[in-house]
Amino acid sequence: YRREKGALVKDELRSAVAQRRRRLLVVTNETVASETLRQVICLTGRDTEVLVVAPALTSRVAFWSSADAQARRDAEKRLVLCLAALHACEVEARGTVGDANPLLAIEDALCEFPADEIVLATHPEGRSNWLARNIVTRARARFAQPVHHLIVDAASDSKPHQTTKSRTRGHLSRSRQSA
């Protein structure tokens, strides 16, 4: 009887693990309300739980003076638009305004939302402060989860460039997805 009961418990645990939804942490700046980001997240399917973090983008002066109320309001407005679009395509998503530093925003979010993967959405190189500060590379070095980089170009928002790096395979691949 004990063996049978123990086997039953193990089977239940395996089933619970197999049924656990994938958890995706999305960290995005002004790109949060983009159609590209919405489409990519909607492709993850209904079996994915999503937390969208929109860092409150402030100037260095505003950050140090704690005058970031307007930046938080702006991030909240962008976040509301993104979440409404995700809910429209039946993605279970919630969101929060995060720290202006995207690495700290990720760290804070992971304390409450143990993500399986992280997506960083940025503007293209040349227009992205996060790329200029090597945020994607630094996130990959800092966090154990796979970090995927989605480049959102507002000029061609319907055709995203997605750059991903897998820690297990150790290679960098670029692919172009169409809407």
Short mmCIF file of N, CA and C in Angstrom, two decimals:
data_model
loop_
_atom_site.label_atom_id
_atom_site.label_comp_id
_atom_site.label_asym_id
_atom_site.label_seq_id
_atom_site.Cartn_x
_atom_site.Cartn_y
_atom_site.Cartn_z
N TYR A 1 0.82 -1.21 0.00
CA TYR A 1 0.00 0.00 0.00
C TYR A 1 0.85 1.26 0.00
N ARG A 2 1.93 1.27 0.78
CA ARG A 2 2.79 2.45 0.83
C ARG A 2 3.43 2.72 -0.53
N ARG A 3 3.91 1.71 -1.19
CA ARG A 3 4.51 1.90 -2.52
C ARG A 3 3.50 2.49 -3.47
N GLU A 4 2.30 1.93 -3.44
CA GLU A 4 1.27 2.44 -4.34
C GLU A 4 0.96 3.89 -4.03
N LYS A 5 0.83 4.21 -2.76
CA LYS A 5 0.53 5.59 -2.37
C LYS A 5 1.68 6.52 -2.77
N GLY A 6 2.93 6.08 -2.52
CA GLY A 6 4.10 6.87 -2.91
C GLY A 6 4.16 7.09 -4.40
N ALA A 7 3.85 6.05 -5.17
CA ALA A 7 3.84 6.16 -6.63
C ALA A 7 2.76 7.12 -7.07
N LEU A 8 1.61 7.07 -6.38
CA LEU A 8 0.51 7.97 -6.73
C LEU A 8 0.92 9.43 -6.50
N VAL A 9 1.56 9.70 -5.38
CA VAL A 9 2.02 11.06 -5.08
C VAL A 9 3.03 11.52 -6.13
N LYS A 10 3.98 10.66 -6.50
CA LYS A 10 4.97 11.03 -7.52
C LYS A 10 4.29 11.32 -8.85
N ASP A 11 3.31 10.51 -9.22
CA ASP A 11 2.59 10.75 -10.47
C ASP A 11 1.84 12.08 -10.43
N GLU A 12 1.25 12.39 -9.28
CA GLU A 12 0.54 13.66 -9.14
C GLU A 12 1.51 14.83 -9.26
N LEU A 13 2.68 14.70 -8.64
CA LEU A 13 3.69 15.76 -8.73
C LEU A 13 4.17 15.93 -10.17
N ARG A 14 4.44 14.83 -10.85
CA ARG A 14 4.86 14.91 -12.25
C ARG A 14 3.79 15.59 -13.09
N SER A 15 2.55 15.24 -12.84
CA SER A 15 1.44 15.83 -13.59
C SER A 15 1.34 17.33 -13.33
N ALA A 16 1.50 17.72 -12.07
CA ALA A 16 1.43 19.14 -11.71
C ALA A 16 2.56 19.92 -12.38
N VAL A 17 3.77 19.34 -12.39
CA VAL A 17 4.90 20.00 -13.04
C VAL A 17 4.67 20.11 -14.54
N ALA A 18 4.16 19.04 -15.14
CA ALA A 18 3.91 19.05 -16.58
C ALA A 18 2.83 20.07 -16.96
N GLN A 19 1.88 20.28 -16.05
CA GLN A 19 0.79 21.20 -16.35
C GLN A 19 1.12 22.65 -15.99
N ARG A 20 2.22 22.87 -15.31
CA ARG A 20 2.58 24.23 -14.90
C ARG A 20 2.76 25.10 -16.13
N ARG A 21 2.20 26.25 -16.05
CA ARG A 21 2.28 27.17 -17.17
C ARG A 21 3.66 27.80 -17.26
N ARG A 22 4.07 28.06 -18.47
CA ARG A 22 5.34 28.76 -18.69
C ARG A 22 5.16 30.20 -18.23
N ARG A 23 6.19 30.75 -17.62
CA ARG A 23 6.12 32.12 -17.10
C ARG A 23 7.12 32.98 -17.86
N LEU A 24 6.61 34.03 -18.47
CA LEU A 24 7.41 34.90 -19.32
C LEU A 24 7.43 36.30 -18.73
N LEU A 25 8.63 36.81 -18.47
CA LEU A 25 8.80 38.18 -17.99
C LEU A 25 9.21 39.04 -19.17
N VAL A 26 8.42 40.06 -19.46
CA VAL A 26 8.68 40.96 -20.57
C VAL A 26 9.03 42.33 -20.00
N VAL A 27 10.20 42.84 -20.34
CA VAL A 27 10.64 44.15 -19.87
C VAL A 27 10.81 45.03 -21.10
N THR A 28 10.09 46.14 -21.10
CA THR A 28 10.02 46.96 -22.29
C THR A 28 9.86 48.43 -21.94
N ASN A 29 10.40 49.27 -22.79
CA ASN A 29 10.30 50.71 -22.56
C ASN A 29 9.14 51.29 -23.37
N GLU A 30 9.40 52.27 -24.24
CA GLU A 30 8.34 52.84 -25.07
C GLU A 30 7.75 51.80 -26.02
N THR A 31 8.46 50.71 -26.24
CA THR A 31 8.00 49.67 -27.15
C THR A 31 6.86 48.85 -26.55
N VAL A 32 6.49 49.11 -25.30
CA VAL A 32 5.48 48.32 -24.60
C VAL A 32 4.13 48.32 -25.32
N ALA A 33 3.78 49.40 -25.97
CA ALA A 33 2.47 49.49 -26.62
C ALA A 33 2.53 49.14 -28.10
N SER A 34 3.66 48.60 -28.56
CA SER A 34 3.82 48.33 -29.99
C SER A 34 3.05 47.09 -30.42
N GLU A 35 2.62 47.10 -31.65
CA GLU A 35 1.94 45.96 -32.25
C GLU A 35 2.88 44.76 -32.35
N THR A 36 4.12 45.02 -32.63
CA THR A 36 5.12 43.95 -32.74
C THR A 36 5.22 43.16 -31.44
N LEU A 37 5.37 43.85 -30.34
CA LEU A 37 5.49 43.17 -29.05
C LEU A 37 4.21 42.39 -28.76
N ARG A 38 3.07 42.97 -29.01
CA ARG A 38 1.80 42.29 -28.77
C ARG A 38 1.72 40.99 -29.58
N GLN A 39 2.11 41.06 -30.85
CA GLN A 39 2.05 39.87 -31.71
C GLN A 39 2.97 38.77 -31.22
N VAL A 40 4.18 39.12 -30.83
CA VAL A 40 5.15 38.13 -30.35
C VAL A 40 4.64 37.48 -29.07
N ILE A 41 4.12 38.26 -28.14
CA ILE A 41 3.62 37.69 -26.89
C ILE A 41 2.39 36.83 -27.16
N CYS A 42 1.52 37.28 -28.04
CA CYS A 42 0.31 36.50 -28.35
C CYS A 42 0.67 35.15 -28.97
N LEU A 43 1.81 35.06 -29.63
CA LEU A 43 2.25 33.78 -30.20
C LEU A 43 2.64 32.76 -29.14
N THR A 44 2.88 33.23 -27.91
CA THR A 44 3.29 32.31 -26.85
C THR A 44 2.15 31.37 -26.45
N GLY A 45 0.93 31.77 -26.71
CA GLY A 45 -0.21 30.90 -26.45
C GLY A 45 -0.80 31.06 -25.08
N ARG A 46 -1.89 30.32 -24.89
CA ARG A 46 -2.65 30.41 -23.65
C ARG A 46 -1.97 29.71 -22.48
N ASP A 47 -0.98 28.88 -22.77
CA ASP A 47 -0.31 28.16 -21.69
C ASP A 47 0.81 28.97 -21.06
N THR A 48 0.85 30.25 -21.34
CA THR A 48 1.91 31.10 -20.83
C THR A 48 1.32 32.21 -19.96
N GLU A 49 1.91 32.40 -18.80
CA GLU A 49 1.56 33.51 -17.92
C GLU A 49 2.61 34.60 -18.14
N VAL A 50 2.15 35.83 -18.35
CA VAL A 50 3.06 36.91 -18.72
C VAL A 50 3.00 38.03 -17.69
N LEU A 51 4.17 38.51 -17.30
CA LEU A 51 4.28 39.73 -16.52
C LEU A 51 5.03 40.74 -17.38
N VAL A 52 4.39 41.87 -17.63
CA VAL A 52 5.01 42.94 -18.42
C VAL A 52 5.47 44.02 -17.44
N VAL A 53 6.74 44.36 -17.53
CA VAL A 53 7.30 45.42 -16.69
C VAL A 53 7.70 46.58 -17.59
N ALA A 54 7.15 47.74 -17.28
CA ALA A 54 7.48 48.96 -18.01
C ALA A 54 8.26 49.87 -17.07
N PRO A 55 9.58 49.91 -17.21
CA PRO A 55 10.35 50.79 -16.34
C PRO A 55 9.95 52.26 -16.52
N ALA A 56 9.92 52.97 -15.42
CA ALA A 56 9.61 54.40 -15.45
C ALA A 56 10.84 55.12 -15.98
N LEU A 57 10.76 55.56 -17.22
CA LEU A 57 11.93 56.17 -17.87
C LEU A 57 12.08 57.61 -17.43
N THR A 58 13.19 57.88 -16.75
CA THR A 58 13.44 59.22 -16.24
C THR A 58 14.79 59.71 -16.70
N SER A 59 14.94 61.02 -16.64
CA SER A 59 16.27 61.59 -16.89
C SER A 59 17.09 61.38 -15.63
N ARG A 60 18.39 61.52 -15.74
CA ARG A 60 19.24 61.34 -14.55
C ARG A 60 18.91 62.38 -13.48
N VAL A 61 18.60 63.59 -13.89
CA VAL A 61 18.26 64.63 -12.91
C VAL A 61 16.97 64.26 -12.18
N ALA A 62 15.95 63.82 -12.94
CA ALA A 62 14.68 63.44 -12.31
C ALA A 62 14.87 62.24 -11.40
N PHE A 63 15.70 61.30 -11.81
CA PHE A 63 15.94 60.11 -11.00
C PHE A 63 16.56 60.49 -9.66
N TRP A 64 17.60 61.30 -9.70
CA TRP A 64 18.29 61.66 -8.47
C TRP A 64 17.49 62.61 -7.60
N SER A 65 16.59 63.37 -8.19
CA SER A 65 15.78 64.29 -7.39
C SER A 65 14.46 63.65 -6.96
N SER A 66 14.23 62.41 -7.35
CA SER A 66 13.00 61.67 -7.05
C SER A 66 11.76 62.33 -7.68
N ALA A 67 11.97 63.12 -8.71
CA ALA A 67 10.86 63.77 -9.42
C ALA A 67 10.46 62.91 -10.61
N ASP A 68 10.10 61.67 -10.33
CA ASP A 68 9.80 60.74 -11.41
C ASP A 68 8.31 60.42 -11.55
N ALA A 69 7.45 61.22 -10.93
CA ALA A 69 6.01 60.95 -10.95
C ALA A 69 5.46 60.92 -12.38
N GLN A 70 5.89 61.86 -13.21
CA GLN A 70 5.40 61.90 -14.60
C GLN A 70 5.89 60.68 -15.38
N ALA A 71 7.12 60.26 -15.16
CA ALA A 71 7.64 59.08 -15.84
C ALA A 71 6.85 57.83 -15.45
N ARG A 72 6.46 57.73 -14.20
CA ARG A 72 5.66 56.59 -13.74
C ARG A 72 4.26 56.63 -14.37
N ARG A 73 3.67 57.82 -14.46
CA ARG A 73 2.35 57.94 -15.10
C ARG A 73 2.42 57.57 -16.57
N ASP A 74 3.47 58.01 -17.25
CA ASP A 74 3.63 57.68 -18.68
C ASP A 74 3.80 56.17 -18.87
N ALA A 75 4.61 55.54 -18.02
CA ALA A 75 4.82 54.09 -18.10
C ALA A 75 3.50 53.36 -17.84
N GLU A 76 2.73 53.83 -16.87
CA GLU A 76 1.44 53.20 -16.56
C GLU A 76 0.48 53.28 -17.74
N LYS A 77 0.45 54.41 -18.42
CA LYS A 77 -0.42 54.56 -19.60
C LYS A 77 -0.03 53.58 -20.70
N ARG A 78 1.27 53.45 -20.97
CA ARG A 78 1.75 52.51 -21.98
C ARG A 78 1.42 51.07 -21.58
N LEU A 79 1.57 50.78 -20.32
CA LEU A 79 1.30 49.45 -19.80
C LEU A 79 -0.17 49.06 -19.95
N VAL A 80 -1.06 49.99 -19.66
CA VAL A 80 -2.50 49.73 -19.78
C VAL A 80 -2.86 49.36 -21.22
N LEU A 81 -2.29 50.08 -22.18
CA LEU A 81 -2.55 49.77 -23.59
C LEU A 81 -2.05 48.38 -23.96
N CYS A 82 -0.87 48.05 -23.51
CA CYS A 82 -0.28 46.73 -23.80
C CYS A 82 -1.11 45.61 -23.20
N LEU A 83 -1.50 45.75 -21.94
CA LEU A 83 -2.27 44.69 -21.28
C LEU A 83 -3.64 44.50 -21.91
N ALA A 84 -4.27 45.59 -22.31
CA ALA A 84 -5.57 45.48 -22.99
C ALA A 84 -5.43 44.70 -24.29
N ALA A 85 -4.37 44.98 -25.04
CA ALA A 85 -4.14 44.27 -26.31
C ALA A 85 -3.85 42.79 -26.06
N LEU A 86 -3.09 42.47 -25.02
CA LEU A 86 -2.78 41.08 -24.71
C LEU A 86 -4.03 40.32 -24.24
N HIS A 87 -4.84 40.96 -23.44
CA HIS A 87 -6.07 40.32 -22.99
C HIS A 87 -7.01 40.07 -24.17
N ALA A 88 -6.98 40.97 -25.16
CA ALA A 88 -7.82 40.79 -26.34
C ALA A 88 -7.44 39.54 -27.13
N CYS A 89 -6.17 39.13 -27.06
CA CYS A 89 -5.78 37.90 -27.76
C CYS A 89 -5.65 36.75 -26.76
N GLU A 90 -6.35 36.87 -25.63
CA GLU A 90 -6.51 35.81 -24.63
C GLU A 90 -5.21 35.35 -23.98
N VAL A 91 -4.29 36.28 -23.78
CA VAL A 91 -3.06 35.98 -23.05
C VAL A 91 -3.26 36.42 -21.61
N GLU A 92 -2.95 35.52 -20.67
CA GLU A 92 -3.05 35.88 -19.26
C GLU A 92 -1.83 36.75 -18.92
N ALA A 93 -2.10 38.03 -18.73
CA ALA A 93 -0.99 38.96 -18.49
C ALA A 93 -1.37 39.96 -17.41
N ARG A 94 -0.35 40.35 -16.69
CA ARG A 94 -0.49 41.45 -15.74
C ARG A 94 0.74 42.32 -15.91
N GLY A 95 0.71 43.49 -15.32
CA GLY A 95 1.84 44.38 -15.52
C GLY A 95 2.12 45.24 -14.32
N THR A 96 3.29 45.82 -14.37
CA THR A 96 3.71 46.71 -13.30
C THR A 96 4.70 47.73 -13.86
N VAL A 97 4.75 48.87 -13.22
CA VAL A 97 5.76 49.87 -13.54
C VAL A 97 6.98 49.53 -12.71
N GLY A 98 8.14 49.48 -13.36
CA GLY A 98 9.35 49.08 -12.67
C GLY A 98 10.35 50.21 -12.50
N ASP A 99 11.44 49.87 -11.89
CA ASP A 99 12.56 50.79 -11.68
C ASP A 99 13.05 51.32 -13.03
N ALA A 100 13.58 52.52 -13.04
CA ALA A 100 14.11 53.11 -14.28
C ALA A 100 15.28 52.30 -14.84
N ASN A 101 16.02 51.65 -13.97
CA ASN A 101 17.11 50.78 -14.40
C ASN A 101 16.51 49.42 -14.77
N PRO A 102 16.56 49.02 -16.04
CA PRO A 102 15.91 47.77 -16.43
C PRO A 102 16.46 46.53 -15.73
N LEU A 103 17.74 46.52 -15.36
CA LEU A 103 18.29 45.38 -14.63
C LEU A 103 17.69 45.27 -13.23
N LEU A 104 17.51 46.41 -12.58
CA LEU A 104 16.86 46.40 -11.27
C LEU A 104 15.38 46.06 -11.40
N ALA A 105 14.75 46.52 -12.48
CA ALA A 105 13.35 46.18 -12.73
C ALA A 105 13.18 44.67 -12.90
N ILE A 106 14.11 44.03 -13.60
CA ILE A 106 14.07 42.58 -13.77
C ILE A 106 14.26 41.89 -12.42
N GLU A 107 15.26 42.33 -11.68
CA GLU A 107 15.55 41.73 -10.38
C GLU A 107 14.34 41.83 -9.45
N ASP A 108 13.71 43.01 -9.40
CA ASP A 108 12.53 43.20 -8.57
C ASP A 108 11.39 42.28 -9.01
N ALA A 109 11.17 42.20 -10.31
CA ALA A 109 10.08 41.38 -10.84
C ALA A 109 10.30 39.89 -10.54
N LEU A 110 11.53 39.43 -10.64
CA LEU A 110 11.83 38.02 -10.39
C LEU A 110 11.60 37.61 -8.94
N CYS A 111 11.64 38.59 -8.03
CA CYS A 111 11.35 38.28 -6.62
C CYS A 111 9.90 37.85 -6.43
N GLU A 112 9.00 38.39 -7.24
CA GLU A 112 7.58 38.08 -7.11
C GLU A 112 7.05 37.18 -8.22
N PHE A 113 7.77 37.07 -9.30
CA PHE A 113 7.31 36.32 -10.47
C PHE A 113 8.48 35.48 -10.98
N PRO A 114 8.58 34.24 -10.53
CA PRO A 114 9.72 33.40 -10.95
C PRO A 114 9.59 32.98 -12.41
N ALA A 115 10.08 33.82 -13.28
CA ALA A 115 9.94 33.62 -14.73
C ALA A 115 10.83 32.49 -15.22
N ASP A 116 10.35 31.82 -16.27
CA ASP A 116 11.14 30.80 -16.95
C ASP A 116 12.03 31.43 -18.01
N GLU A 117 11.56 32.54 -18.58
CA GLU A 117 12.30 33.24 -19.63
C GLU A 117 12.08 34.74 -19.48
N ILE A 118 13.01 35.50 -20.02
CA ILE A 118 12.93 36.97 -19.98
C ILE A 118 13.00 37.48 -21.41
N VAL A 119 12.14 38.42 -21.74
CA VAL A 119 12.18 39.09 -23.04
C VAL A 119 12.47 40.56 -22.79
N LEU A 120 13.51 41.07 -23.44
CA LEU A 120 13.81 42.50 -23.40
C LEU A 120 13.46 43.08 -24.77
N ALA A 121 12.54 44.02 -24.80
CA ALA A 121 12.15 44.66 -26.05
C ALA A 121 12.76 46.05 -26.09
N THR A 122 13.50 46.33 -27.17
CA THR A 122 14.18 47.61 -27.29
C THR A 122 13.94 48.23 -28.66
N HIS A 123 14.30 49.49 -28.75
CA HIS A 123 14.38 50.14 -30.06
C HIS A 123 15.61 49.58 -30.77
N PRO A 124 15.73 49.83 -32.09
CA PRO A 124 16.93 49.38 -32.81
C PRO A 124 18.19 50.11 -32.32
N GLU A 125 19.32 49.50 -32.61
CA GLU A 125 20.60 50.12 -32.27
C GLU A 125 20.66 51.52 -32.88
N GLY A 126 21.24 52.43 -32.16
CA GLY A 126 21.32 53.82 -32.61
C GLY A 126 20.22 54.67 -31.99
N ARG A 127 19.09 54.04 -31.64
CA ARG A 127 17.99 54.76 -30.99
C ARG A 127 17.72 54.21 -29.60
N SER A 128 18.44 53.16 -29.21
CA SER A 128 18.16 52.49 -27.95
C SER A 128 19.20 52.82 -26.90
N ASN A 129 18.77 53.48 -25.86
CA ASN A 129 19.64 53.76 -24.72
C ASN A 129 20.04 52.45 -24.03
N TRP A 130 19.10 51.48 -24.00
CA TRP A 130 19.40 50.20 -23.35
C TRP A 130 20.49 49.45 -24.10
N LEU A 131 20.48 49.48 -25.42
CA LEU A 131 21.54 48.80 -26.18
C LEU A 131 22.87 49.53 -26.00
N ALA A 132 22.81 50.86 -25.97
CA ALA A 132 24.04 51.63 -25.76
C ALA A 132 24.67 51.31 -24.40
N ARG A 133 23.83 50.96 -23.44
CA ARG A 133 24.30 50.62 -22.09
C ARG A 133 24.51 49.11 -21.91
N ASN A 134 24.43 48.35 -23.01
CA ASN A 134 24.65 46.89 -22.98
C ASN A 134 23.72 46.16 -22.01
N ILE A 135 22.48 46.62 -21.92
CA ILE A 135 21.53 46.01 -20.98
C ILE A 135 21.25 44.55 -21.32
N VAL A 136 21.10 44.23 -22.61
CA VAL A 136 20.80 42.85 -23.00
C VAL A 136 21.95 41.93 -22.61
N THR A 137 23.16 42.31 -22.94
CA THR A 137 24.34 41.50 -22.61
C THR A 137 24.48 41.36 -21.10
N ARG A 138 24.28 42.43 -20.39
CA ARG A 138 24.40 42.41 -18.93
C ARG A 138 23.31 41.55 -18.30
N ALA A 139 22.10 41.59 -18.85
CA ALA A 139 21.01 40.76 -18.33
C ALA A 139 21.32 39.29 -18.54
N ARG A 140 21.87 38.96 -19.70
CA ARG A 140 22.22 37.56 -19.98
C ARG A 140 23.28 37.06 -19.01
N ALA A 141 24.19 37.93 -18.63
CA ALA A 141 25.25 37.54 -17.69
C ALA A 141 24.74 37.47 -16.25
N ARG A 142 23.74 38.26 -15.95
CA ARG A 142 23.29 38.41 -14.57
C ARG A 142 22.21 37.41 -14.14
N PHE A 143 21.35 37.01 -15.08
CA PHE A 143 20.21 36.19 -14.71
C PHE A 143 20.33 34.78 -15.28
N ALA A 144 19.84 33.81 -14.53
CA ALA A 144 19.94 32.41 -14.95
C ALA A 144 18.96 32.07 -16.08
N GLN A 145 17.85 32.79 -16.17
CA GLN A 145 16.86 32.49 -17.20
C GLN A 145 17.39 32.89 -18.57
N PRO A 146 16.91 32.19 -19.61
CA PRO A 146 17.26 32.62 -20.98
C PRO A 146 16.71 34.03 -21.21
N VAL A 147 17.53 34.88 -21.80
CA VAL A 147 17.12 36.26 -22.10
C VAL A 147 17.02 36.40 -23.61
N HIS A 148 15.83 36.76 -24.08
CA HIS A 148 15.57 36.96 -25.50
C HIS A 148 15.49 38.45 -25.76
N HIS A 149 16.03 38.87 -26.88
CA HIS A 149 16.03 40.28 -27.24
C HIS A 149 15.13 40.49 -28.45
N LEU A 150 14.11 41.33 -28.29
CA LEU A 150 13.20 41.68 -29.37
C LEU A 150 13.43 43.13 -29.74
N ILE A 151 13.80 43.37 -30.99
CA ILE A 151 14.02 44.74 -31.46
C ILE A 151 12.75 45.22 -32.14
N VAL A 152 12.20 46.31 -31.64
CA VAL A 152 10.96 46.86 -32.17
C VAL A 152 11.28 48.19 -32.83
N ASP A 153 11.11 48.22 -34.13
CA ASP A 153 11.34 49.44 -34.90
C ASP A 153 9.97 50.05 -35.21
N ALA A 154 9.69 51.18 -34.61
CA ALA A 154 8.39 51.82 -34.79
C ALA A 154 8.11 52.12 -36.26
N ALA A 155 9.15 52.36 -37.05
CA ALA A 155 8.97 52.66 -38.47
C ALA A 155 8.46 51.46 -39.25
N SER A 156 8.85 50.25 -38.81
CA SER A 156 8.37 49.04 -39.49
C SER A 156 7.84 48.07 -38.43
N ASP A 157 6.89 48.54 -37.66
CA ASP A 157 6.39 47.82 -36.49
C ASP A 157 5.77 46.48 -36.81
N SER A 158 5.41 46.22 -38.05
CA SER A 158 4.75 44.95 -38.36
C SER A 158 5.73 43.82 -38.64
N LYS A 159 7.04 44.11 -38.74
CA LYS A 159 8.02 43.06 -39.01
C LYS A 159 9.15 43.11 -38.00
N PRO A 160 8.99 42.37 -36.88
CA PRO A 160 10.01 42.44 -35.82
C PRO A 160 11.28 41.69 -36.17
N HIS A 161 12.36 42.16 -35.60
CA HIS A 161 13.63 41.44 -35.64
C HIS A 161 13.76 40.83 -34.26
N GLN A 162 13.98 39.56 -34.17
CA GLN A 162 14.12 38.93 -32.87
C GLN A 162 15.50 38.31 -32.77
N THR A 163 16.21 38.70 -31.73
CA THR A 163 17.51 38.13 -31.46
C THR A 163 17.40 37.33 -30.18
N THR A 164 17.83 36.09 -30.21
CA THR A 164 17.76 35.28 -29.00
C THR A 164 19.11 34.64 -28.75
N LYS A 165 19.35 34.35 -27.51
CA LYS A 165 20.55 33.62 -27.14
C LYS A 165 20.14 32.55 -26.15
N SER A 166 20.51 31.36 -26.42
CA SER A 166 20.21 30.25 -25.53
C SER A 166 21.45 29.95 -24.71
N ARG A 167 21.29 29.91 -23.40
CA ARG A 167 22.42 29.61 -22.53
C ARG A 167 22.89 28.18 -22.72
N THR A 168 21.98 27.26 -23.05
CA THR A 168 22.38 25.87 -23.16
C THR A 168 23.12 25.62 -24.47
N ARG A 169 22.73 26.30 -25.51
CA ARG A 169 23.38 26.08 -26.80
C ARG A 169 24.55 27.05 -27.02
N GLY A 170 24.48 28.21 -26.36
CA GLY A 170 25.58 29.16 -26.45
C GLY A 170 25.76 29.81 -27.79
N HIS A 171 24.70 29.90 -28.60
CA HIS A 171 24.85 30.57 -29.89
C HIS A 171 23.86 31.71 -30.01
N LEU A 172 24.13 32.60 -30.89
CA LEU A 172 23.28 33.75 -31.12
C LEU A 172 22.64 33.58 -32.47
N SER A 173 21.33 33.67 -32.52
CA SER A 173 20.65 33.53 -33.80
C SER A 173 19.74 34.72 -34.03
N ARG A 174 19.66 35.13 -35.27
CA ARG A 174 18.76 36.22 -35.64
C ARG A 174 17.73 35.65 -36.60
N SER A 175 16.50 36.01 -36.36
CA SER A 175 15.47 35.59 -37.28
C SER A 175 14.52 36.74 -37.51
N ARG A 176 13.93 36.76 -38.67
CA ARG A 176 12.97 37.80 -39.00
C ARG A 176 11.62 37.12 -39.07
N GLN A 177 10.69 37.64 -38.28
CA GLN A 177 9.35 37.10 -38.27
C GLN A 177 8.44 38.06 -39.02
N SER A 178 7.45 37.53 -39.68
CA SER A 178 6.48 38.42 -40.30
C SER A 178 5.18 38.35 -39.55
N ALA A 179 4.43 39.41 -39.62
CA ALA A 179 3.19 39.51 -38.85
C ALA A 179 2.11 38.62 -39.40
#
